[in-house]
mmCIF file of C-alpha atoms in Angstrom:
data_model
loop_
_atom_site.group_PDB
_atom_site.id
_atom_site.type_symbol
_atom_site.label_atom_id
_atom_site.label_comp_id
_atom_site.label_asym_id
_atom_site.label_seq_id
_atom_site.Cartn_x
_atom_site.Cartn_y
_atom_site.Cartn_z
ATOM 1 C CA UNK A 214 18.663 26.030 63.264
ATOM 2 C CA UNK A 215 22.426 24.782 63.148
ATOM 3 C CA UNK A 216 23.302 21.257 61.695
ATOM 4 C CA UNK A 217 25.389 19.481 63.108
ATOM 5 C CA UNK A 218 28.592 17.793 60.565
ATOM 6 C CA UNK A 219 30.885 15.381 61.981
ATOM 7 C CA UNK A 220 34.310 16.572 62.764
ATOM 8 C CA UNK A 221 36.995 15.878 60.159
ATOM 9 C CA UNK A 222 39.694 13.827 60.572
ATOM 10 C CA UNK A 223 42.434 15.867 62.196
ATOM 11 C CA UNK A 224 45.817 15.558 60.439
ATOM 12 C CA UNK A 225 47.872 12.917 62.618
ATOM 13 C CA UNK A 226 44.735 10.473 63.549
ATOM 14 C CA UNK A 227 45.248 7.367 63.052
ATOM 15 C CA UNK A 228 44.829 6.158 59.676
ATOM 16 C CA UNK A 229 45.103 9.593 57.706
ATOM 17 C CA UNK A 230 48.637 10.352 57.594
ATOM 18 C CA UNK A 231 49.147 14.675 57.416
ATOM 19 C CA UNK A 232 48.902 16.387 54.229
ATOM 20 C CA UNK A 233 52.136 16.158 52.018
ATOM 21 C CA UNK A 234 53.311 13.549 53.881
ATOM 22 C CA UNK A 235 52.153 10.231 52.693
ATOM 23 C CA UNK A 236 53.611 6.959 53.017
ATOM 24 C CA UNK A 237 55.804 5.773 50.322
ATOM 25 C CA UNK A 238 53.768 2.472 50.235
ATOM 26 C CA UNK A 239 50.733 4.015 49.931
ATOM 27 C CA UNK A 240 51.431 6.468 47.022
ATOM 28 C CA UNK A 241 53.232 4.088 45.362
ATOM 29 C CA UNK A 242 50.247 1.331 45.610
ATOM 30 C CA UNK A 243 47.695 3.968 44.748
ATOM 31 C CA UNK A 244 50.279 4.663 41.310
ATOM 32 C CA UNK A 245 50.228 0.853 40.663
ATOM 33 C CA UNK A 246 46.444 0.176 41.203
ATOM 34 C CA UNK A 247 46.416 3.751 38.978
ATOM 35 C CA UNK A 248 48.410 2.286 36.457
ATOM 36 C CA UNK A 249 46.772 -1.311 36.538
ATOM 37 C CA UNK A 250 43.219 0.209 35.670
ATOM 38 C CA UNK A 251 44.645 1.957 32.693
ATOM 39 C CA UNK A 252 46.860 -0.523 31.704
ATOM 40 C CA UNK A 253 43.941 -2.779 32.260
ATOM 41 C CA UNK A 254 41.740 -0.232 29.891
ATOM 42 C CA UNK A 255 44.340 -0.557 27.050
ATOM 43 C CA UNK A 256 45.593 -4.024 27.218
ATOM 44 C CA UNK A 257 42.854 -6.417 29.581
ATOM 45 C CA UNK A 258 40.141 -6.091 26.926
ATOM 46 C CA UNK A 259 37.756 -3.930 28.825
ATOM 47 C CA UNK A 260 35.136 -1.659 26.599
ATOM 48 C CA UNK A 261 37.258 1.316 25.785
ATOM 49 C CA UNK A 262 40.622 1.439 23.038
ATOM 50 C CA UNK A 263 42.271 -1.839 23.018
ATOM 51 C CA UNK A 264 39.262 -4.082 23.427
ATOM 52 C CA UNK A 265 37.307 -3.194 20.478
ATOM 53 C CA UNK A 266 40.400 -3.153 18.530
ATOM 54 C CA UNK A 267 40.953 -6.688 19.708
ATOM 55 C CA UNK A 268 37.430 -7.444 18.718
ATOM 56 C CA UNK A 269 37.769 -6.007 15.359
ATOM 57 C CA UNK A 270 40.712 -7.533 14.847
ATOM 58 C CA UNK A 271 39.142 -10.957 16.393
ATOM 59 C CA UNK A 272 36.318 -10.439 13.886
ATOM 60 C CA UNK A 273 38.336 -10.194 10.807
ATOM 61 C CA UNK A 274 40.682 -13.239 11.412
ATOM 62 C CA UNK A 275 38.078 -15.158 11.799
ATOM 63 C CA UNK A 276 36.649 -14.834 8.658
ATOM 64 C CA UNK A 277 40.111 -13.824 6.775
ATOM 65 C CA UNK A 278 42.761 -16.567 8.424
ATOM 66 C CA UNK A 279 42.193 -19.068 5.616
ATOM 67 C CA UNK A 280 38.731 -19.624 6.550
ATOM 68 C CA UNK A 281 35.697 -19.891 4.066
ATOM 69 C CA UNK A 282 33.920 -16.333 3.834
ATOM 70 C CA UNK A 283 30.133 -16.501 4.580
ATOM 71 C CA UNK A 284 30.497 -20.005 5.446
ATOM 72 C CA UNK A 285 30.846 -21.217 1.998
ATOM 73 C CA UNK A 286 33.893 -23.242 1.131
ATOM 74 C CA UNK A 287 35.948 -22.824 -1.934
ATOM 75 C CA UNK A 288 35.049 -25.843 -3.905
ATOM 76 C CA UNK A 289 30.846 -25.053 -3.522
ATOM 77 C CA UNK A 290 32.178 -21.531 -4.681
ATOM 78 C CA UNK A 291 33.607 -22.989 -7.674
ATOM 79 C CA UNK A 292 30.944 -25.278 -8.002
ATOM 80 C CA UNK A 293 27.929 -22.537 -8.268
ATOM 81 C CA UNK A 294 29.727 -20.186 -10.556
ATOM 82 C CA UNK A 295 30.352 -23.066 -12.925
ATOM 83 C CA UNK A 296 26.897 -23.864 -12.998
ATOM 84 C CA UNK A 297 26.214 -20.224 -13.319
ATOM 85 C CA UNK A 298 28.378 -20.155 -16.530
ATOM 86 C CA UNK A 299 27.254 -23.289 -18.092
ATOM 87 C CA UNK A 300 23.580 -21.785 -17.919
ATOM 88 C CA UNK A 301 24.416 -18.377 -19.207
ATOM 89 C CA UNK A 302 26.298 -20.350 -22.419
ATOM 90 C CA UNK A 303 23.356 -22.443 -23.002
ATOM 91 C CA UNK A 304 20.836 -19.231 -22.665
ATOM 92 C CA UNK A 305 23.559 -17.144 -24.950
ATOM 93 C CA UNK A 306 24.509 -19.725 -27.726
ATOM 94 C CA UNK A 307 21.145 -20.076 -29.445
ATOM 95 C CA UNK A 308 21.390 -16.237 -29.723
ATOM 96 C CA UNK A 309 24.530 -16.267 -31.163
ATOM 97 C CA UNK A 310 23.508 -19.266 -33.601
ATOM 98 C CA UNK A 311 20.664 -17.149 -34.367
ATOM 99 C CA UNK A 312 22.600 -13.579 -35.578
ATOM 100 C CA UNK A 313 25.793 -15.926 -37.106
ATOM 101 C CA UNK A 314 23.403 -17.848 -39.704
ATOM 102 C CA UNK A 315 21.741 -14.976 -40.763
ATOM 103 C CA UNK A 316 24.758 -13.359 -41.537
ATOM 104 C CA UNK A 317 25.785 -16.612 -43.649
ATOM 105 C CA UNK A 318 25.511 -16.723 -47.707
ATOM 106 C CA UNK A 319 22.538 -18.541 -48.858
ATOM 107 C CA UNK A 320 24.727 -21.269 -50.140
ATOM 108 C CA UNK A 321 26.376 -21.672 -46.227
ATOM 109 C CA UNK A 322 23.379 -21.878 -43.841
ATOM 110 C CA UNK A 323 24.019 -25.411 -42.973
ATOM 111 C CA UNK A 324 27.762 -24.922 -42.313
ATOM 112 C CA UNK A 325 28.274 -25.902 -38.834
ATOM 113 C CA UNK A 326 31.008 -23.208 -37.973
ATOM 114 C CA UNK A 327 30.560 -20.895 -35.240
ATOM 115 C CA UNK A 328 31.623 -17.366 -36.742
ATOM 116 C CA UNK A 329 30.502 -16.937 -39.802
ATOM 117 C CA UNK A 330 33.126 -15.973 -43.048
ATOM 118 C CA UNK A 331 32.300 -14.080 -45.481
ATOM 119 C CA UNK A 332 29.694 -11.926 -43.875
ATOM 120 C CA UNK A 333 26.825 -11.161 -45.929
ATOM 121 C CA UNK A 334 23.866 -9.117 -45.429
ATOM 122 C CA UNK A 335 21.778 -11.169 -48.352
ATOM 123 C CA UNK A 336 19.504 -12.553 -45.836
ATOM 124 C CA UNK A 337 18.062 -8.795 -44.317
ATOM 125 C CA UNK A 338 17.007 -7.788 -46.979
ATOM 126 C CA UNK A 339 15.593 -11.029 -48.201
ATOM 127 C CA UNK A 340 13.903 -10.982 -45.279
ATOM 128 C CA UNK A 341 12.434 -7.159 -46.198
ATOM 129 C CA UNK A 342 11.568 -8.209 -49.576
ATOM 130 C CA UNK A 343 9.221 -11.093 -48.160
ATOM 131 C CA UNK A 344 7.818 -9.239 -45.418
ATOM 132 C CA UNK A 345 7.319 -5.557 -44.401
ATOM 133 C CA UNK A 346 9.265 -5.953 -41.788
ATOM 134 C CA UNK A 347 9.737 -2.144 -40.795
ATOM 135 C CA UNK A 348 5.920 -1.760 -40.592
ATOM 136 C CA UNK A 349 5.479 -5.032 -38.673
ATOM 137 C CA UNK A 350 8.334 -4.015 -35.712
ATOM 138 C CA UNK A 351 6.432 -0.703 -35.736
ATOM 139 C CA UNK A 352 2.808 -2.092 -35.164
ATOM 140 C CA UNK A 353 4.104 -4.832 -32.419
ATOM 141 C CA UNK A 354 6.010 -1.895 -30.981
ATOM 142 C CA UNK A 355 2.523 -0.012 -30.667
ATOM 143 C CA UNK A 356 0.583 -3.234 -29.581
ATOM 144 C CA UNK A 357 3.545 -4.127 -26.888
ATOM 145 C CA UNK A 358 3.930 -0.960 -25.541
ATOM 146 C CA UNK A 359 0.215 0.339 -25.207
ATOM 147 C CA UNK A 360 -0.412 -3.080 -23.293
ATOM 148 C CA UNK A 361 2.552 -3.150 -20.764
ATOM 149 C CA UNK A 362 1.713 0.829 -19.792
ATOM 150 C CA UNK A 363 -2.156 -0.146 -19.784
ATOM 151 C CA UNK A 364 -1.119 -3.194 -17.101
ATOM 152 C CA UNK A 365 1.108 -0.921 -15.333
ATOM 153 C CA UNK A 366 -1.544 1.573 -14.376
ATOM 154 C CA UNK A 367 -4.521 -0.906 -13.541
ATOM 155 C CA UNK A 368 -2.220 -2.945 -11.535
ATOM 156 C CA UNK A 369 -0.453 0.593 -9.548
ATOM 157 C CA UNK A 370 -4.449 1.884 -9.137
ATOM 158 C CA UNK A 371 -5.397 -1.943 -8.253
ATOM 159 C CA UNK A 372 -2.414 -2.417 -5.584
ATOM 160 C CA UNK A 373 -2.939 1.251 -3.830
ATOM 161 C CA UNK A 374 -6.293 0.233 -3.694
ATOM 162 C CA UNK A 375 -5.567 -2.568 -1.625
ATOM 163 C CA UNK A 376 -2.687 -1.265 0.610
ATOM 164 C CA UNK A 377 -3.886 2.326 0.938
ATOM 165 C CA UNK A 378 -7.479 1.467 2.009
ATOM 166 C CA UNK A 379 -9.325 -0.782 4.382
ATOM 167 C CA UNK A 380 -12.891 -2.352 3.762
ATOM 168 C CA UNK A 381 -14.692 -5.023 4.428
ATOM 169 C CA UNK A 382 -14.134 -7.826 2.011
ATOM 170 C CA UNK A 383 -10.919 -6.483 0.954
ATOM 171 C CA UNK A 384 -8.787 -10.205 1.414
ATOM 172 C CA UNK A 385 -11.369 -11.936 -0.132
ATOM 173 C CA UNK A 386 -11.433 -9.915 -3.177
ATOM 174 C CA UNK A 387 -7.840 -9.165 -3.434
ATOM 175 C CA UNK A 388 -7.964 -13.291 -3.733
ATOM 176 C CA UNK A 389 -10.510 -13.319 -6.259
ATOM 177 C CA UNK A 390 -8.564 -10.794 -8.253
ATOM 178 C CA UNK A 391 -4.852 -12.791 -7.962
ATOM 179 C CA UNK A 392 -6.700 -16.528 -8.494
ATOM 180 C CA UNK A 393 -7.799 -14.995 -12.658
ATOM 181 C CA UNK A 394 -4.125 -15.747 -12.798
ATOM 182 C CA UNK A 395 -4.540 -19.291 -12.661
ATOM 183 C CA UNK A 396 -7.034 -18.974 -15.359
ATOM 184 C CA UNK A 397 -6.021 -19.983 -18.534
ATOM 185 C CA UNK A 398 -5.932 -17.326 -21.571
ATOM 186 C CA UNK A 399 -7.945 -19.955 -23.778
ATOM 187 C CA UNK A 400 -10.607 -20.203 -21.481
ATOM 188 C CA UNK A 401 -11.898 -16.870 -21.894
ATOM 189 C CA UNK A 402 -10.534 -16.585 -25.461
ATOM 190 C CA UNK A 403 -13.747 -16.854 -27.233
ATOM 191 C CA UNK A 404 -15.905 -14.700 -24.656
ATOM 192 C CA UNK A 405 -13.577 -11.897 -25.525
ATOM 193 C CA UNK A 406 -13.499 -12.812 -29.077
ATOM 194 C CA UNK A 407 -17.402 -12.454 -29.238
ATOM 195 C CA UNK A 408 -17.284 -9.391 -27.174
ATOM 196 C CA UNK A 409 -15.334 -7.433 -29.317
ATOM 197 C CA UNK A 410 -16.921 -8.515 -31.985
ATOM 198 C CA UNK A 411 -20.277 -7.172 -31.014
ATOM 199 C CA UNK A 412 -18.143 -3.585 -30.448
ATOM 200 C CA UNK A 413 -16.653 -3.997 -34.794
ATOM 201 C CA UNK A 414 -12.967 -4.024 -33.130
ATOM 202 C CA UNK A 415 -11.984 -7.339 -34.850
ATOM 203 C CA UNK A 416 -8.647 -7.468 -37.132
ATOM 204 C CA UNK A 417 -8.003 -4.322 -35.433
ATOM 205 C CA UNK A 418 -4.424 -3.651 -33.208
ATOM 206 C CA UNK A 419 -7.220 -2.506 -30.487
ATOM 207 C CA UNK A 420 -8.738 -6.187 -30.190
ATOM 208 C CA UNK A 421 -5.038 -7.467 -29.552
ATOM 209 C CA UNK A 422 -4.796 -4.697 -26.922
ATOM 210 C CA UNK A 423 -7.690 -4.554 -24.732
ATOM 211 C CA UNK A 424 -8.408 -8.097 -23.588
ATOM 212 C CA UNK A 425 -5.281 -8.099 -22.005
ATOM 213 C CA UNK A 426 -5.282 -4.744 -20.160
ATOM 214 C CA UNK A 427 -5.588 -5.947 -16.861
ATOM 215 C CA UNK A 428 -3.034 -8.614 -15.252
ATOM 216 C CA UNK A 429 -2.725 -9.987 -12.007
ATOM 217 C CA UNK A 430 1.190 -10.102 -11.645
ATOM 218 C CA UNK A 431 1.205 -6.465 -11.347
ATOM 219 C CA UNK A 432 -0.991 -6.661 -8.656
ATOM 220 C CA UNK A 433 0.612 -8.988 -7.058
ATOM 221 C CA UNK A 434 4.207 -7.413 -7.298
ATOM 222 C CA UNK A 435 3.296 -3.685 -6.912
ATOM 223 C CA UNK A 436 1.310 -4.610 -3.373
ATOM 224 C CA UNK A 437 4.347 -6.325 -2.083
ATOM 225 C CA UNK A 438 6.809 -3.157 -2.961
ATOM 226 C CA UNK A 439 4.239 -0.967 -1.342
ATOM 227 C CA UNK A 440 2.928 -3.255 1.596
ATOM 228 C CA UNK A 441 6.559 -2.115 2.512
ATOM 229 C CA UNK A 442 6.051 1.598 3.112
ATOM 230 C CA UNK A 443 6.209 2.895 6.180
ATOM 231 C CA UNK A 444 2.527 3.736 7.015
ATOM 232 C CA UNK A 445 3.391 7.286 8.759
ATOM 233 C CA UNK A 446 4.434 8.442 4.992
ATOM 234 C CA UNK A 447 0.585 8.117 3.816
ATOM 235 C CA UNK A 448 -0.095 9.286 7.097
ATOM 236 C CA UNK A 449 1.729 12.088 6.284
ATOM 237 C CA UNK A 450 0.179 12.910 3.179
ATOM 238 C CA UNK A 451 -3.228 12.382 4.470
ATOM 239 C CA UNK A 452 -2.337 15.186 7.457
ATOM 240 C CA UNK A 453 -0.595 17.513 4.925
ATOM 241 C CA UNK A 454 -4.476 17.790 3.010
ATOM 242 C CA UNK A 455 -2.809 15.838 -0.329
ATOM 243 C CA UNK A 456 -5.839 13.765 -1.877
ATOM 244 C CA UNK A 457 -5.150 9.894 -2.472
ATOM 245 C CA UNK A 458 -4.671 10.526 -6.186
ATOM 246 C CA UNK A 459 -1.893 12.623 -5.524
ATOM 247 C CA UNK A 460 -0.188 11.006 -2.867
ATOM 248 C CA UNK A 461 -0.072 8.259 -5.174
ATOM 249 C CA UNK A 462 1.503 10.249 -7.681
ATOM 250 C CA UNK A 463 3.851 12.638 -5.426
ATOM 251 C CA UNK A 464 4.555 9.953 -3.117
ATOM 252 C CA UNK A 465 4.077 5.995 -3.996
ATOM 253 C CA UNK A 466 5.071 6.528 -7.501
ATOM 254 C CA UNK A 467 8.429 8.216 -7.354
ATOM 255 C CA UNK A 468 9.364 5.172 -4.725
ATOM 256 C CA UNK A 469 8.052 2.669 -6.865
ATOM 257 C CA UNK A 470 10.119 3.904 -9.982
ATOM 258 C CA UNK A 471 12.408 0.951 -10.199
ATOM 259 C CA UNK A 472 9.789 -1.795 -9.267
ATOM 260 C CA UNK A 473 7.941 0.038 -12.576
ATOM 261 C CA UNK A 474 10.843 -0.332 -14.624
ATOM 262 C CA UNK A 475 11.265 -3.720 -14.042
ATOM 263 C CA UNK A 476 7.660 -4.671 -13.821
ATOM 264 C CA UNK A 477 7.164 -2.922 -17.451
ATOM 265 C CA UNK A 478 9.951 -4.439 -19.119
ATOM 266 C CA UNK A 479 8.544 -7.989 -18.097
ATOM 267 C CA UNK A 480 5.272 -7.087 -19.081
ATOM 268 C CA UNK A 481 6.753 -5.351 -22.144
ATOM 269 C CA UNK A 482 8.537 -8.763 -23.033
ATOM 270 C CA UNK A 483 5.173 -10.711 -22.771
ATOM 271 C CA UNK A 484 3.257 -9.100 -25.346
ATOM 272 C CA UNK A 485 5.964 -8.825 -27.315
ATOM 273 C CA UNK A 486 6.423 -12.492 -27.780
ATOM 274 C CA UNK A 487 2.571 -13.083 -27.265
ATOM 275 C CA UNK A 488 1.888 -15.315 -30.294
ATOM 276 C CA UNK A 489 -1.749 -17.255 -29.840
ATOM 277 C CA UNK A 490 -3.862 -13.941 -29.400
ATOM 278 C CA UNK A 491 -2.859 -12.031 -32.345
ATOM 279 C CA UNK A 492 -3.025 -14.796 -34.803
ATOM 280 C CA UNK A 493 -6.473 -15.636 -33.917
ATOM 281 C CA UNK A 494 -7.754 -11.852 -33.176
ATOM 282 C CA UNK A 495 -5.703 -10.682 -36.926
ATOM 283 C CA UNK A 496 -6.710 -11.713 -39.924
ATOM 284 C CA UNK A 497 -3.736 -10.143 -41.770
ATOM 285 C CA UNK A 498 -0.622 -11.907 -41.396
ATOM 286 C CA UNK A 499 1.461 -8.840 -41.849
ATOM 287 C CA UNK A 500 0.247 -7.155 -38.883
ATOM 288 C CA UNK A 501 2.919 -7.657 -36.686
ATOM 289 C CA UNK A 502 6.387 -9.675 -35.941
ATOM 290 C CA UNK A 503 5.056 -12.760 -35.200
ATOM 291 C CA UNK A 504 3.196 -13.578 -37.595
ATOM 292 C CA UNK A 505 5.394 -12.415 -40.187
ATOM 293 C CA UNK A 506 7.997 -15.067 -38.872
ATOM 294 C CA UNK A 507 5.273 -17.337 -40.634
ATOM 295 C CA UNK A 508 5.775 -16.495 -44.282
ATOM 296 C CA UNK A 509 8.853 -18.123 -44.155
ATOM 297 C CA UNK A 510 7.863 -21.426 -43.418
ATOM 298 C CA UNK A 511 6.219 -24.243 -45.968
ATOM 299 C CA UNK A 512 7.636 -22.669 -48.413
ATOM 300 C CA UNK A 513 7.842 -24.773 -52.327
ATOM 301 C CA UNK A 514 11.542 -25.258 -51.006
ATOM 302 C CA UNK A 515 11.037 -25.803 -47.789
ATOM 303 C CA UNK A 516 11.329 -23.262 -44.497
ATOM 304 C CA UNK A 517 13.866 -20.551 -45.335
ATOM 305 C CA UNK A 518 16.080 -20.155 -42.877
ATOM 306 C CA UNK A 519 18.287 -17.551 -43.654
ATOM 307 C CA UNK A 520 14.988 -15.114 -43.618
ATOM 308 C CA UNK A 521 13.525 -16.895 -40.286
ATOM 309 C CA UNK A 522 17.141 -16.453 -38.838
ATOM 310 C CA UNK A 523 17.301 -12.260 -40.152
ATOM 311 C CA UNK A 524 13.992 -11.212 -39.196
ATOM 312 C CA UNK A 525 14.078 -13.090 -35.643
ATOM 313 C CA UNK A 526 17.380 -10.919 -35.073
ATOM 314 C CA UNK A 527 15.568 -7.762 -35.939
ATOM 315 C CA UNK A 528 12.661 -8.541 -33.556
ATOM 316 C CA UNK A 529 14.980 -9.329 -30.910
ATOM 317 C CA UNK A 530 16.656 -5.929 -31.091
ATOM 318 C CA UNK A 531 14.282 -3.566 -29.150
ATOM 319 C CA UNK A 532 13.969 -5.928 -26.512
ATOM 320 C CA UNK A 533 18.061 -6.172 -26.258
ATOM 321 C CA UNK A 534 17.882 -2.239 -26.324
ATOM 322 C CA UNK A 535 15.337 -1.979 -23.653
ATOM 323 C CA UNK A 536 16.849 -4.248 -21.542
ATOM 324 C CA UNK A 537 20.039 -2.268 -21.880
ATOM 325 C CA UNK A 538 18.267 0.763 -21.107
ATOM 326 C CA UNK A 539 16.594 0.279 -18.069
ATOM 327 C CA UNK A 540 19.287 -2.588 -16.469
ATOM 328 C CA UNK A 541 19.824 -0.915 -13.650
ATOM 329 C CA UNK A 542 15.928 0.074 -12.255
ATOM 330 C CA UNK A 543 15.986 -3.810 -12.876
ATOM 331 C CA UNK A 544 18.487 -4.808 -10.948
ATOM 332 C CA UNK A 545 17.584 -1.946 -7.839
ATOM 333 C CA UNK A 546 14.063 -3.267 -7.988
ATOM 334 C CA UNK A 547 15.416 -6.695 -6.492
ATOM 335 C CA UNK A 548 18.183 -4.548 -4.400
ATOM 336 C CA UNK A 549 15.070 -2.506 -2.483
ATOM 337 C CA UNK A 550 11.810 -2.563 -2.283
ATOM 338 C CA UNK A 551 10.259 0.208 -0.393
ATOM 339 C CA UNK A 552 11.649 3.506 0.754
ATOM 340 C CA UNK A 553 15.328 4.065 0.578
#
């Protein structure tokens, strides 16, 4: 069956002028309108070429044309980074005091000048002939290291525990376990000091150890870094036949690797200056740093200074070193948290 298609226009009809001949009005209005949309594409600010170059350039003048950047104006600029430095000089100076007296001579530990002159290492090894001082850095070494790694893993198992699986109970227990936070060390000081007792671990580096094994700040932190993951990665792992141990080590750990750093180096720091514990689970005051720093104080002469000043420095070293080591995990672990 034929279909039927309207006739075309013949050439001649009114209204559509013969082929090759059109009006010079016409042609030259089509050109125009022609050359209004493009020149309208490059220079009216539609979507394409000039108009996100004048937005780009629109963005950056606005921020760059003597106007404050982020909204902050130059005098609060100036304002927080002098705050900034007159907090770092009053966290730095006492260090500094600290290493210049104990490279004073006895006879200049009261001189009140910055940089010490002459330099004298008198007070080291006064400090090793009181105290042994290598053995002491070595135990507290032990003691601090053993308990951040020990915190580390019960708070990684602790906070996969809690993000990985879902029970019943699990908010009200993942309460119970951050609120022993707010309990005070003292108030289960002498429940753990009979309890070890009963197991013959007193005056041994293990008593200092083991009560403090388990913390609730790495649960705490670790659960927020990995509340982050994106839940198709265990998903993943699950579907792929891994177990949850090793996803946890394949996948959660390597992610976690700068939270860990800077987790550990915190918790490193707070056994390392933990003072109230070892001096009441130790009965030998030569067991580790801390203590030590005692057997120069009350002396027939009075505290000596010099050797406080020397062996402080010394203990202060592997922290300085550890911090210097692992600076940058620290500072990615408040960059990112989660997968990159």
């Amino acid at each position: 069956m034929a279909v039927s298609t309207p006739d075309a226009p013949a050439a001649g009809d009114a209204g559509v002028p013969p082929p090759g001949q059109h009006s010079g009005g016409q042609h030259d209005g089509r050109n125009r309108d022609d050359g209004g949309n493009r020149g309208g594409g490059r220079r009216g600010g539609g979507d394409h070429g000039g108009g996100r170059r004048w937005r780009r350039h629109g963005h950056r003048g606005h921020g760059g044309a003597g106007g404050p950047v982020g909204g902050r104006s130059p005098l609060s600029s100036f304002v927080g980074h002098a705050v900034l430095a007159v907090l770092s000089v009053a966290c730095i100076f006492p260090i500094c005091w600290m290493y210049a007296t104990s490279l004073r001579r006895p006879g200049d530990i009261y001189d009140t000048s910055l940089l010490p002159w002459p330099l004298s290492i008198g007070n080291y090894r006064h400090a090793a002939d009181v105290i042994p001082i290598g053995q002491m850095l070595l135990n507290t070494f032990v003691v601090a290291s053993l308990t951040a790694i020990g915190q580390l893993l019960t708070g990684l198992l602790a906070a996969y525990a809690f993000t990985a699986w879902r029970f019943r109970g699990q908010r009200l227990l993942y309460l119970l376990f951050v609120g022993t936070w707010l309990v005070p060390f003292q108030v289960t000081m002498v429940s753990n000091y009979t309890l070890l007792f009963e197991f013959g671990l007193l005056n041994t580096l293990a008593e200092v150890i083991i009560p403090t094994l388990c913390t609730a700040l790495g649960v705490l932190l670790l659960r927020q870094h990995m509340e982050s993951f994106p839940k198709e990665v265990l998903e993943a792992a699950r579907v792929d036949g891994r177990s949850s141990w090793s996803t946890l080590w394949t996948v959660v750990v390597p992610n976690l690797r700068p939270a860990l750093a800077a987790l550990g180096i915190v918790l490193f720091i707070n056994a390392w200056n933990e003072y109230f514990w070892p001096s009441m689970a130790l009965q030998q005051a030569n067991s580790m740093i801390q203590l030590g720093l005692r057997g120069f104080l009350g002396g027939t002469e009075g505290n000596d200074w010099g050797g406080i000043m020397a062996a402080s420095g010394l203990a202060c070293l592997p922290i300085f070193g550890l911090y210097l080591v692992l600076q940058r995990h620290i500072v990615n672990a408040f960059v990112h948290s989660g997968l990159k």
